[in-house]
XYZ file of C-alpha atoms in Angstrom:
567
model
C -16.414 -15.954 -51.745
C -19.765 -17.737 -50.098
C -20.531 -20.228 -48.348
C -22.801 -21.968 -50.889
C -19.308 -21.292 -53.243
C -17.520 -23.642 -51.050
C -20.202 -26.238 -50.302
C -19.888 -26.813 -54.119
C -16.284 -27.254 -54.247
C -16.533 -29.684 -51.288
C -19.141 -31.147 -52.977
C -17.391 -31.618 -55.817
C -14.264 -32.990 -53.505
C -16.091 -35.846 -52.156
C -17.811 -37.041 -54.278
C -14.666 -37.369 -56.611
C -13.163 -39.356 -53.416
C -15.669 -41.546 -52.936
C -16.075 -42.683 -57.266
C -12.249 -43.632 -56.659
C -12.490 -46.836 -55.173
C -15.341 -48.682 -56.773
C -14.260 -47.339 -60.602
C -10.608 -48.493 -59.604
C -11.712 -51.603 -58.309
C -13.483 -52.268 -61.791
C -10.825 -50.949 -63.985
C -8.487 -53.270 -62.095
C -10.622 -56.794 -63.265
C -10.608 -55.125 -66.648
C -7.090 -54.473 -66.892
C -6.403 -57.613 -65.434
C -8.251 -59.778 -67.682
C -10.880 -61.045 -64.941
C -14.628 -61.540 -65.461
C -17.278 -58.219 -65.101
C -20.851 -57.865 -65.054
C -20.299 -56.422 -68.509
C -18.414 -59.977 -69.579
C -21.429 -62.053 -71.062
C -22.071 -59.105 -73.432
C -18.764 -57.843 -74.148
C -16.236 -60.757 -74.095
C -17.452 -62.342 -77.580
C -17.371 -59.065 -79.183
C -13.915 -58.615 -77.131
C -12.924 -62.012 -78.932
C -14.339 -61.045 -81.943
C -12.362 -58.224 -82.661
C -8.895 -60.602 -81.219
C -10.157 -62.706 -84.615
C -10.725 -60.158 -87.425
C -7.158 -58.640 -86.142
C -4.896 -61.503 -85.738
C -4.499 -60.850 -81.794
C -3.083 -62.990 -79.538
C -4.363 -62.267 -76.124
C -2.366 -64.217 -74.081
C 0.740 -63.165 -76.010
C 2.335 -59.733 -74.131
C 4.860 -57.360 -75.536
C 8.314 -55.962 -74.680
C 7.701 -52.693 -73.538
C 9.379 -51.281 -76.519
C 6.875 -53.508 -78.889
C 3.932 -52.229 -76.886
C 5.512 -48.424 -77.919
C 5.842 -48.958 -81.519
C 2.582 -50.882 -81.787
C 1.185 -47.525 -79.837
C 3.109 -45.272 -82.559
C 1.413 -47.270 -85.376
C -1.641 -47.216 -84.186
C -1.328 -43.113 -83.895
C -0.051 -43.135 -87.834
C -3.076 -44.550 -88.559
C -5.428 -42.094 -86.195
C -3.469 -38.982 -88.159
C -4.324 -40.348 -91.625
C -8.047 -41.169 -90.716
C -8.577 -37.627 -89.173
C -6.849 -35.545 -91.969
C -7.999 -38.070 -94.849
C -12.043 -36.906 -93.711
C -10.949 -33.477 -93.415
C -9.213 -32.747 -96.512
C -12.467 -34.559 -98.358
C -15.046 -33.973 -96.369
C -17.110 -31.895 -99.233
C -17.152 -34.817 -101.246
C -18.337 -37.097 -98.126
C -22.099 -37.698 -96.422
C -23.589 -36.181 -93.615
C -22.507 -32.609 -94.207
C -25.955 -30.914 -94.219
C -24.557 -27.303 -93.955
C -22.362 -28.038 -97.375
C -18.490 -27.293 -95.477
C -16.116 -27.528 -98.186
C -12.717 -29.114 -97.350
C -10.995 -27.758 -94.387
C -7.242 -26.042 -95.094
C -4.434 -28.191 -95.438
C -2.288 -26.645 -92.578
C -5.492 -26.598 -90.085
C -6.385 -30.444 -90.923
C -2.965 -31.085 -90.164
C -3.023 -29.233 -86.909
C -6.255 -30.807 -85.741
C -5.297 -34.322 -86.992
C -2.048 -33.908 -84.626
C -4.407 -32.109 -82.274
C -7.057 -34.846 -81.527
C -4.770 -37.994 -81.498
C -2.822 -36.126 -78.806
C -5.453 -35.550 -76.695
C -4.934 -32.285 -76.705
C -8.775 -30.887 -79.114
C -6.457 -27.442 -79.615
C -9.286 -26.209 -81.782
C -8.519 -22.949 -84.165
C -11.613 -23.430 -85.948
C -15.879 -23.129 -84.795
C -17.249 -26.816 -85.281
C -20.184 -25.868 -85.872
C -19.017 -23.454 -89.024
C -16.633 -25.777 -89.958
C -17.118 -29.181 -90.138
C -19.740 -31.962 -90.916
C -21.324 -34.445 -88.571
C -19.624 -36.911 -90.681
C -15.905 -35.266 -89.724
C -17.406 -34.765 -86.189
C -18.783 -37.983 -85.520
C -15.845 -40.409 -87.900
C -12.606 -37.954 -87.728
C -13.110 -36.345 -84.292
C -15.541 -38.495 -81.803
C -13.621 -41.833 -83.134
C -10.503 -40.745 -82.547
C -11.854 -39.039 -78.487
C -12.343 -42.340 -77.980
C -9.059 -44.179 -78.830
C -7.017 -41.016 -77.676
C -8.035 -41.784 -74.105
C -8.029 -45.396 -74.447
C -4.134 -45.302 -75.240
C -3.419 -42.783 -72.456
C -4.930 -45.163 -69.997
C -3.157 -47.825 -71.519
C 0.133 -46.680 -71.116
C -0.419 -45.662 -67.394
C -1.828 -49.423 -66.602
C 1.495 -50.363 -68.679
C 3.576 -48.084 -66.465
C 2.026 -49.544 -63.171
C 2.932 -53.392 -64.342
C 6.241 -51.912 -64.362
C 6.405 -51.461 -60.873
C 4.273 -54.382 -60.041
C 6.022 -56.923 -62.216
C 9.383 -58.832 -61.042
C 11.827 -60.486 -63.408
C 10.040 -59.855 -66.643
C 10.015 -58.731 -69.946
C 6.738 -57.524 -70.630
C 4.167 -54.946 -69.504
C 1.180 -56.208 -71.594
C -0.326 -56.450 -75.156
C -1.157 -52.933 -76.796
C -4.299 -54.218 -78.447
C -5.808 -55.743 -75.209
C -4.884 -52.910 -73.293
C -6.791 -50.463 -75.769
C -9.766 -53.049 -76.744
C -10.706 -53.605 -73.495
C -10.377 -49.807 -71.953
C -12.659 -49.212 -75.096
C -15.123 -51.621 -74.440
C -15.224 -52.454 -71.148
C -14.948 -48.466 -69.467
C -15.577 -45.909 -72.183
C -18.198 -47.443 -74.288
C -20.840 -48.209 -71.064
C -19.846 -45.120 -69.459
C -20.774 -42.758 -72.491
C -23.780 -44.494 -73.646
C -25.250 -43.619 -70.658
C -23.978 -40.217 -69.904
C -24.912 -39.643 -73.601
C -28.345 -40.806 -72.899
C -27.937 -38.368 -69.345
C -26.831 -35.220 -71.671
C -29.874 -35.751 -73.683
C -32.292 -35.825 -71.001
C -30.813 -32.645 -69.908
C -31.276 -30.967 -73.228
C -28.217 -31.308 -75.771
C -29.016 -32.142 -78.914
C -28.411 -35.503 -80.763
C -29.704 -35.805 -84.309
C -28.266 -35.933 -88.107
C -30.710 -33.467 -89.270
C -30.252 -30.454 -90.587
C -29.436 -26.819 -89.336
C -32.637 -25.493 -87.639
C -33.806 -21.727 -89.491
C -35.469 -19.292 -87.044
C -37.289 -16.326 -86.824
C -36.125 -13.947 -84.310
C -38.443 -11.335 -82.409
C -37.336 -8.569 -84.781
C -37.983 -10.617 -87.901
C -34.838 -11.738 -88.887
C -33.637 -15.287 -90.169
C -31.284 -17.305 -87.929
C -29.639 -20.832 -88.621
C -29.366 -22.362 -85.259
C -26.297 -25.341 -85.628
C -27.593 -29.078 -84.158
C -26.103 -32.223 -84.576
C -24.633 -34.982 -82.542
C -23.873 -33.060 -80.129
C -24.133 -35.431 -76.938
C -22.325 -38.269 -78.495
C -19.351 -36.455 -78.355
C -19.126 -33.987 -75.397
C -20.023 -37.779 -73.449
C -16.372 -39.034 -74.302
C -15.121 -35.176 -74.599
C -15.265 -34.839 -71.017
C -15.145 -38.569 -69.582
C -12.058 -39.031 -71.979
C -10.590 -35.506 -70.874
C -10.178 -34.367 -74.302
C -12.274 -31.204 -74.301
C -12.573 -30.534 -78.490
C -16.205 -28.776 -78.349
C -18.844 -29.602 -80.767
C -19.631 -25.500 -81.099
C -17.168 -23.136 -80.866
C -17.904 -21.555 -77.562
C -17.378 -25.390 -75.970
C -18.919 -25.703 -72.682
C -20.360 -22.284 -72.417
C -22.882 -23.077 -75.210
C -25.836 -23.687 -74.101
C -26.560 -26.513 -76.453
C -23.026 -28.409 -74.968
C -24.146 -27.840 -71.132
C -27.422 -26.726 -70.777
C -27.976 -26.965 -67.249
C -26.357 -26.101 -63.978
C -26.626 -29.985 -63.091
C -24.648 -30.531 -66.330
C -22.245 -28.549 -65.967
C -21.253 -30.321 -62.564
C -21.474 -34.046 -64.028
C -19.424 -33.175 -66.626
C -17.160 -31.435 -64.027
C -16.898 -35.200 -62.413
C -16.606 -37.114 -65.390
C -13.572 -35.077 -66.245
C -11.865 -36.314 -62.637
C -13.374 -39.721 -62.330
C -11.239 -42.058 -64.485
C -8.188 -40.163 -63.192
C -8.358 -40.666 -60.087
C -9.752 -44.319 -60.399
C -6.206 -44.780 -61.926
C -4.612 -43.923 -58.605
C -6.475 -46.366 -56.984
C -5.957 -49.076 -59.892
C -2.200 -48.411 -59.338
C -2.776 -49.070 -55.775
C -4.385 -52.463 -56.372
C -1.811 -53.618 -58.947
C 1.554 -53.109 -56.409
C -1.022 -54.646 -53.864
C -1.080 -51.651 -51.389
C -3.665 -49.484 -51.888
C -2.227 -47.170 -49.663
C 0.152 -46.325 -52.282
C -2.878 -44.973 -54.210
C -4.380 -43.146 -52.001
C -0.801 -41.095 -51.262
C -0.595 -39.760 -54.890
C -4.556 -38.956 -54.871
C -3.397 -36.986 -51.564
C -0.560 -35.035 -53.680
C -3.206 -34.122 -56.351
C -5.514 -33.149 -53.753
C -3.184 -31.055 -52.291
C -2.161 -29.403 -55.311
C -6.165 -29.027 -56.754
C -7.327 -27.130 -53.575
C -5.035 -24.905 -53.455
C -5.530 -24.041 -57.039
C -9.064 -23.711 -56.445
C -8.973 -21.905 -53.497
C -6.470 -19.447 -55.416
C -8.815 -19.176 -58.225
C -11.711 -18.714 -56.997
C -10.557 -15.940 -54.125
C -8.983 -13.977 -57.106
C -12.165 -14.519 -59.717
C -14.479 -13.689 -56.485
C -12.798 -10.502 -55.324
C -11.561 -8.573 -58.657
C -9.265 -6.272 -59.015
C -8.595 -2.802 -57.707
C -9.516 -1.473 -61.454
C -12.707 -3.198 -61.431
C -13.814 -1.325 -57.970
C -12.871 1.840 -58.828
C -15.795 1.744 -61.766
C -17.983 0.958 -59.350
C -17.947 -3.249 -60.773
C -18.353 -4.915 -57.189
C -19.096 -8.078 -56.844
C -16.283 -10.254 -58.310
C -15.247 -10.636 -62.055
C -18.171 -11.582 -64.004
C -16.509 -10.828 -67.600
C -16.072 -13.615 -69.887
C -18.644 -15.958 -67.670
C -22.038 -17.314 -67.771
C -24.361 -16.025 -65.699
C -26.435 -19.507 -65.141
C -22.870 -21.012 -63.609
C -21.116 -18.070 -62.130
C -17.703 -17.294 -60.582
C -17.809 -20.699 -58.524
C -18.463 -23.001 -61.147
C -16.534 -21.269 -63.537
C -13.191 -20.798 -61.747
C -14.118 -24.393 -60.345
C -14.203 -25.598 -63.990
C -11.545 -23.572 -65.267
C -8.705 -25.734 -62.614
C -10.625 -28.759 -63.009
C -9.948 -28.550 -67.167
C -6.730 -27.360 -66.910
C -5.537 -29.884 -63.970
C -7.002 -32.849 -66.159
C -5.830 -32.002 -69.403
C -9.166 -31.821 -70.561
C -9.265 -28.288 -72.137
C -13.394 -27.874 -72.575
C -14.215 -24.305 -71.122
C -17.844 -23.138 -69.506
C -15.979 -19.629 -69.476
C -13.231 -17.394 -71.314
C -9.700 -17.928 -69.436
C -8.982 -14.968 -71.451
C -11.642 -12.744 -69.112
C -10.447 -14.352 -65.983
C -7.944 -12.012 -63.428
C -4.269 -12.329 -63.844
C -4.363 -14.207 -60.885
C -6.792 -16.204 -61.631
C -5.855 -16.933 -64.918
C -2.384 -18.014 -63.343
C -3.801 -20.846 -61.540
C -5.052 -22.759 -64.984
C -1.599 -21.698 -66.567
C 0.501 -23.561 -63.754
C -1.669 -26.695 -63.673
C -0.777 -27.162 -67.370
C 3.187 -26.383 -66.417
C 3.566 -28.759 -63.913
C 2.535 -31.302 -66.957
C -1.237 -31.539 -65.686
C -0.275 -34.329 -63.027
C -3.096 -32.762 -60.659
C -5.592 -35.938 -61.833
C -4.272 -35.166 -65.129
C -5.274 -36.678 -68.126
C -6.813 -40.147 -68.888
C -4.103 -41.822 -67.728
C -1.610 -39.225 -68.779
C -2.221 -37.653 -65.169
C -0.910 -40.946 -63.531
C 1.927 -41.753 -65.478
C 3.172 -37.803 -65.394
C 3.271 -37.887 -61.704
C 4.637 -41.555 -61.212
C 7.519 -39.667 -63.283
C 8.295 -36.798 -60.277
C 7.282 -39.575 -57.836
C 10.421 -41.215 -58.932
C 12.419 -38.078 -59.187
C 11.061 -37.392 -55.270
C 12.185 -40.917 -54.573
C 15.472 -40.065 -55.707
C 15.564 -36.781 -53.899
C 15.008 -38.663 -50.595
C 17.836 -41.573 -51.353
C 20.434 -38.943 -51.396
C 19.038 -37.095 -48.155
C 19.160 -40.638 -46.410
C 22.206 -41.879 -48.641
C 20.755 -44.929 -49.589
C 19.492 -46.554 -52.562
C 16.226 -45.338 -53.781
C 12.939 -47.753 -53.687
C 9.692 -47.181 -54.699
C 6.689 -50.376 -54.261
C 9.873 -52.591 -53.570
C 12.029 -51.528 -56.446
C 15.073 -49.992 -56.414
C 15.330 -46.184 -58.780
C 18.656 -46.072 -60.053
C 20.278 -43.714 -63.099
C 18.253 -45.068 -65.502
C 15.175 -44.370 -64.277
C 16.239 -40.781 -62.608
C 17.689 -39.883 -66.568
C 14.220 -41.043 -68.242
C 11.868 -39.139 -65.806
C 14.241 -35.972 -65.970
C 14.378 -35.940 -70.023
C 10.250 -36.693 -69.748
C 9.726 -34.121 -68.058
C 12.403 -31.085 -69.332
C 10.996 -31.407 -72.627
C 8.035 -29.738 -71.613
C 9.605 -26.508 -70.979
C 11.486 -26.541 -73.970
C 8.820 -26.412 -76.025
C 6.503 -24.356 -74.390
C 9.317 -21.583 -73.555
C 11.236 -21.783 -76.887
C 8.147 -21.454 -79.282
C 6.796 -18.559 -76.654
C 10.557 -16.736 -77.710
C 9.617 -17.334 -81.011
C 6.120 -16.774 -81.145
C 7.016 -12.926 -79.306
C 9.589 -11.825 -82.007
C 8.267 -13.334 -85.003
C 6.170 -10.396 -87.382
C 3.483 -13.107 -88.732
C 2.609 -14.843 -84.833
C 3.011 -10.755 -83.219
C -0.093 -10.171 -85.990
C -2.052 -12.655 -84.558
C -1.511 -11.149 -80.918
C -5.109 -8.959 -79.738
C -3.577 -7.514 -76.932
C -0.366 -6.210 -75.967
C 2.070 -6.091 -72.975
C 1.984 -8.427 -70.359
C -1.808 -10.000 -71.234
C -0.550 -10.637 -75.123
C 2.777 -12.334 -74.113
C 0.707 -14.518 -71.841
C -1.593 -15.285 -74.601
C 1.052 -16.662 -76.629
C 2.820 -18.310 -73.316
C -0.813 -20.100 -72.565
C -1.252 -21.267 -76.432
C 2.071 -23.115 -76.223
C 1.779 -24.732 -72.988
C -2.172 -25.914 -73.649
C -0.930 -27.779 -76.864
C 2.746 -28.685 -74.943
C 0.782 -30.371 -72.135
C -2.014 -31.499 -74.256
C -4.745 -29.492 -72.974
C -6.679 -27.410 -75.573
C -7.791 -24.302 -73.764
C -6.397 -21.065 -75.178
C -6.841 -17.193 -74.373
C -9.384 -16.504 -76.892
C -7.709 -13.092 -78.006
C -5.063 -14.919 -79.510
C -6.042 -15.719 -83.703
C -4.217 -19.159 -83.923
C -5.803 -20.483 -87.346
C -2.768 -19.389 -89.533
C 0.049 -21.343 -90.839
C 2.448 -20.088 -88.209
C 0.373 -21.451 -85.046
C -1.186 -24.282 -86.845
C 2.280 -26.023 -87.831
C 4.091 -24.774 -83.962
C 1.578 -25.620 -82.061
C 1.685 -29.219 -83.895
C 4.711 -30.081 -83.025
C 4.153 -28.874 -79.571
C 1.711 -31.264 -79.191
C 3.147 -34.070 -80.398
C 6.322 -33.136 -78.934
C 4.378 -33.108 -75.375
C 2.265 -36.161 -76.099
C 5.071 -38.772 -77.586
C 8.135 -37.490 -75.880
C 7.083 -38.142 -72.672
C 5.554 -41.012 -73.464
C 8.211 -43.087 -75.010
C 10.665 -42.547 -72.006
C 7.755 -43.415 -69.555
C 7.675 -46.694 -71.154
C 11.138 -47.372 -71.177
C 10.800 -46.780 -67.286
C 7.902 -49.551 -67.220
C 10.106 -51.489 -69.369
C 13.028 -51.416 -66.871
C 11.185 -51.462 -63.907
C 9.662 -54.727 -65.065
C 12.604 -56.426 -65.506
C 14.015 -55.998 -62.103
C 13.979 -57.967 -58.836
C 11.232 -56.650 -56.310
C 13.487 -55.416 -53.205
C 11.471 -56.307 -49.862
C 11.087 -53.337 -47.014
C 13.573 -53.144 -44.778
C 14.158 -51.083 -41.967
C 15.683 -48.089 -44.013
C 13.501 -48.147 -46.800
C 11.744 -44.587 -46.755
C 7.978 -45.299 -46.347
C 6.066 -43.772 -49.131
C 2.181 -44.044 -48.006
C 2.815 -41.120 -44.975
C 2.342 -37.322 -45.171
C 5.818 -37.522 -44.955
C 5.955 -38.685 -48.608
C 3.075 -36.701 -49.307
C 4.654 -33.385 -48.776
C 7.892 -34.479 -50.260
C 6.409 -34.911 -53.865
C 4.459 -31.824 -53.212
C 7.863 -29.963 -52.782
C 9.301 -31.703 -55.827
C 6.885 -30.806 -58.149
C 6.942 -27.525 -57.022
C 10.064 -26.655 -57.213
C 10.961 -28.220 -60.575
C 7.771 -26.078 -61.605
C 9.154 -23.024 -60.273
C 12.347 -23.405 -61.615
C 11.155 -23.559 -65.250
C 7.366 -21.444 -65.178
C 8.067 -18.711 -63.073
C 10.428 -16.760 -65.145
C 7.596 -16.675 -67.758
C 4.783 -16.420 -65.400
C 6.934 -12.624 -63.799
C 6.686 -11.720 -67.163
C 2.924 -12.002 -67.898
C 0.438 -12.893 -65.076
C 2.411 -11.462 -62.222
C 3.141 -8.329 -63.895
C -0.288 -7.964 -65.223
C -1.925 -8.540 -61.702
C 0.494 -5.953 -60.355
C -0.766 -3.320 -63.044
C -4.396 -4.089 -62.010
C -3.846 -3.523 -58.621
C -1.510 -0.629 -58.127
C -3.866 1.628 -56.074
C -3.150 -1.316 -53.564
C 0.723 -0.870 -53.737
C 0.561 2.578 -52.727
């Protein structure tokens, strides 16, 4: 580890911190229906849109209307993205003539995309058109992380509202996140991206000559377009195969660390939005504190591991850190720095193989995705995953006290407690059962590269990227077949909509309730106190379902790597 190493991840740090405010102040007159700078453009297209679809504004929904109009919306998504697939050689804008993708794999990336998870067993650029690209994939990047931050600004009504029935109107919620924070952002980072090299163009494959005389097709396209939403969106589906170690998807070294931030800043704005809405923005700043907490010490983690080796690695004379699997224009910082970032936020694009990384190392990215990738998290996802252990830490400290629970002046009684514990158990279900599965069964063993510990966490990873949404895999495991496309589908959707519907039936009962004013036992919640309490709760519901599988693979293999050091 260097000094320079650590400037960047500080670097990184504060400049994350000091986006929050500003982006959560903004989101919060979107969200609340208050005039922008952006308003005398946007509005009458806003309005326009209200028109065509027979919206009603001013009209809110019933939390469980907002779900089913959310649910809808998805069914529609799915038939869009597998609809382009299944035709696209009969469709425009497919200069490289791809016939029609499988039916099993267009299911699996259909399910894949409108998840937010971009679990991607195909190469983009060998495989689909710009039309599928730009129409199936791009669109849907877009809407994917408008809904997630819906449903978090949904969630935080819930605790800001009193004695109501509603948490908002679906369609405004997803218009306006559209319009008013995703559209602006990207057409400038797209017009960023450019500057710094990535392609953007419909025309054709480019043929070259190399130095020794042979023919190569080097793949364009619209390349910028889409990494701009892949990473500010946190959805991570790459444009080439290789993702974000392409040098056509991050070019530069300054790229590479603006696309680092743009897959943090919406995330944490959220903290500060929630802040805003319950009208303390204290509150906000406590749960960025638990992420924080949680991030550096993943980094750190990471990057000491990725930085120092293993004992196998100095005995053939490889000083110097772990270089495999990496590029050598970022290097270990940036890539272990990327590598938590990804997996903390859901996001899922890669500047490096996991797959190469240490055991330890490769632990780190595993656990973020575990805990349910609350550490910033997803667009929106992030928030609403940890306001679901905030209210199981709430609970934790009402029966230390022996008191009622409240959180933001309501009270957290069985209902709430039962949601955020069947939210967040159904994680582990899938991601352990389909790992059993996936170890026994001949036709997923077949697919394994590597055996022992490192194969068993291959399978572990692939099940818990697509459980909790993220998209990065251990690229020695061969997941295009019919097994993995059709498990790893419902894993996603499992890990998308199942926490998702009890989420909003907290916002939904939160709502509806009385706000309870402080009193002189209530158990402040804006401390380090608080702080370390939610930190311990996450942790230990963690531990209590991961580590079994984690002793299995990355513990074990780290032990095997290092046994001259045992001795």
């Amino acid at each position: 580890m260097t000094v320079i190493g650590w400037l960047q991840i500080i670097l990184f740090c504060v400049i994350i911190v000091a986006l929050t405010k500003p982006l959560g102040w903004y989101m919060t007159r979107v969200f609340s229906g208050e005039r922008t700078f952006l308003s005398p453009v946007l509005r009458p297209i806003e309005a326009g849109f209200y028109w065509i679809s027979g919206v009603d504004e001013k009209r809110e929904q019933h939390w469980l209307t907002y779900t089913v109009a959310m649910l809808l919306f998805h069914v529609g998504g799915f038939l869009i993205i597998y609809g382009v697939m299944r035709l696209q050689a009969l469709l425009p804008f497919n200069p490289a003539g791809q016939g029609a993708v499988a039916p099993d794999l267009s299911f699996n990336t259909a399910i894949s995309f409108l998840t937010n998870t971009n679990w991607q067993n195909y190469g983009g650029e060998s495989t689909l058109s710009y039309l599928v690209q730009m129409l199936g994939l791009t669109h849907q990047n877009f809407l994917s992380a408008a809904t997630g931050i819906a449903l978090a600004v949904a969630l935080i009504r819930g605790f800001s509202r009193a004695s109501m029935r509603t948490v908002g109107n679906f369609w405004v919620d997803v218009t306006r996140t559209t319009l008013y924070v995703l559209l602006p952002i990207c057409v400038v980072y797209t017009l960023f991206l450019v500057w710094q090299g990535m392609p953007q163009t419909l025309g054709d494959y480019v043929e070259a000559t190399t130095l020794e005389g042979a023919k190569q097709t080097i793949a364009v396209g619209p390349v910028a377009s889409q990494v701009a939403i892949k990473m500010l969106g946190t959805n991570g589906g790459g444009f080439f195969n290789a993702n974000a170690a392409h040098p056509f998807e991050n070019p530069t070294a300054l790229s590479n660390f603006v696309q680092m931030l743009s897959i943090f800043a919406l995330g944490a704005a959220l903290t500060n939005v929630f802040g805003r809405m319950v009208g303390n923005q204290r509150q906000g700043w406590a749960i960025m504190a638990v992420m924080g907490v949680l991030f550096v010490a993943g980094v750190a983690i990471t990057y000491w591991a990725e930085a120092n080796g293993t004992s196998t690695m100095h005995a053939l004379g490889l000083a110097g850190g772990n270089m495999e699997g990496k590029e050598v224009r970022f290097g270990i910082v940036a890539s272990s720095l990327f590598a938590v970032i990804t997996t903390a936020a859901s996001c899922g694009a890669v500047n490096a193989m996991h797959d190469s990384f240490t055991a330890l190392g490769g632990m780190i990215p595993l656990i973020n995705m575990q805990l349910g990738e609350i550490i910033i998290g997803g667009v929106g996802a992030g928030l609403y995953g940890m306001l679901l252990f905030v209210v199981l830490a709430i609970f934790v400290a009402g029966l230390m006290v022996g008191r009622t629970p409240e959180y933001v002046g309501k009270k957290i009684e069985a209902r709430e407690v039962k949601m955020a514990m069947l939210a967040i158990l159904v994680l582990p279900l899938m991601y352990l059962g389909w790992t059993a599965v996936g170890v026994v069964y001949p036709a997923a063993v077949a697919s394994m590269a590597n055996a022992g510990p490192h194969g068993f966490t291959e399978v572990l990873y692939a099940f818990t990227s697509a459980t909790g949404n993220n998209g990065s895999a251990f690229a020695g495991l061969t997941g295009n077949t019919l097994f993995y496309n059709l498990t790893l589908a419902s894993a996603m959707f499992v890990g998308r909509f199942f926490m998702i519907v009890p989420a909003m039936a907290i916002a939904g009962s939160l709502a509806a309730k009385k706000s309870v004013p402080p009193s002189a036992g209530t158990f402040p919640t804006t401390g380090g106190l608080f702080v370390g309490l939610v930190v311990g709760v996450i942790l230990i519901i963690g531990g209590l379902t991961f580590f079994p599988a984690l002793a299995l693979g990355p513990i074990v293999e780290h032990l095997a790597m290092n046994a001259g050091n045992l001795f």
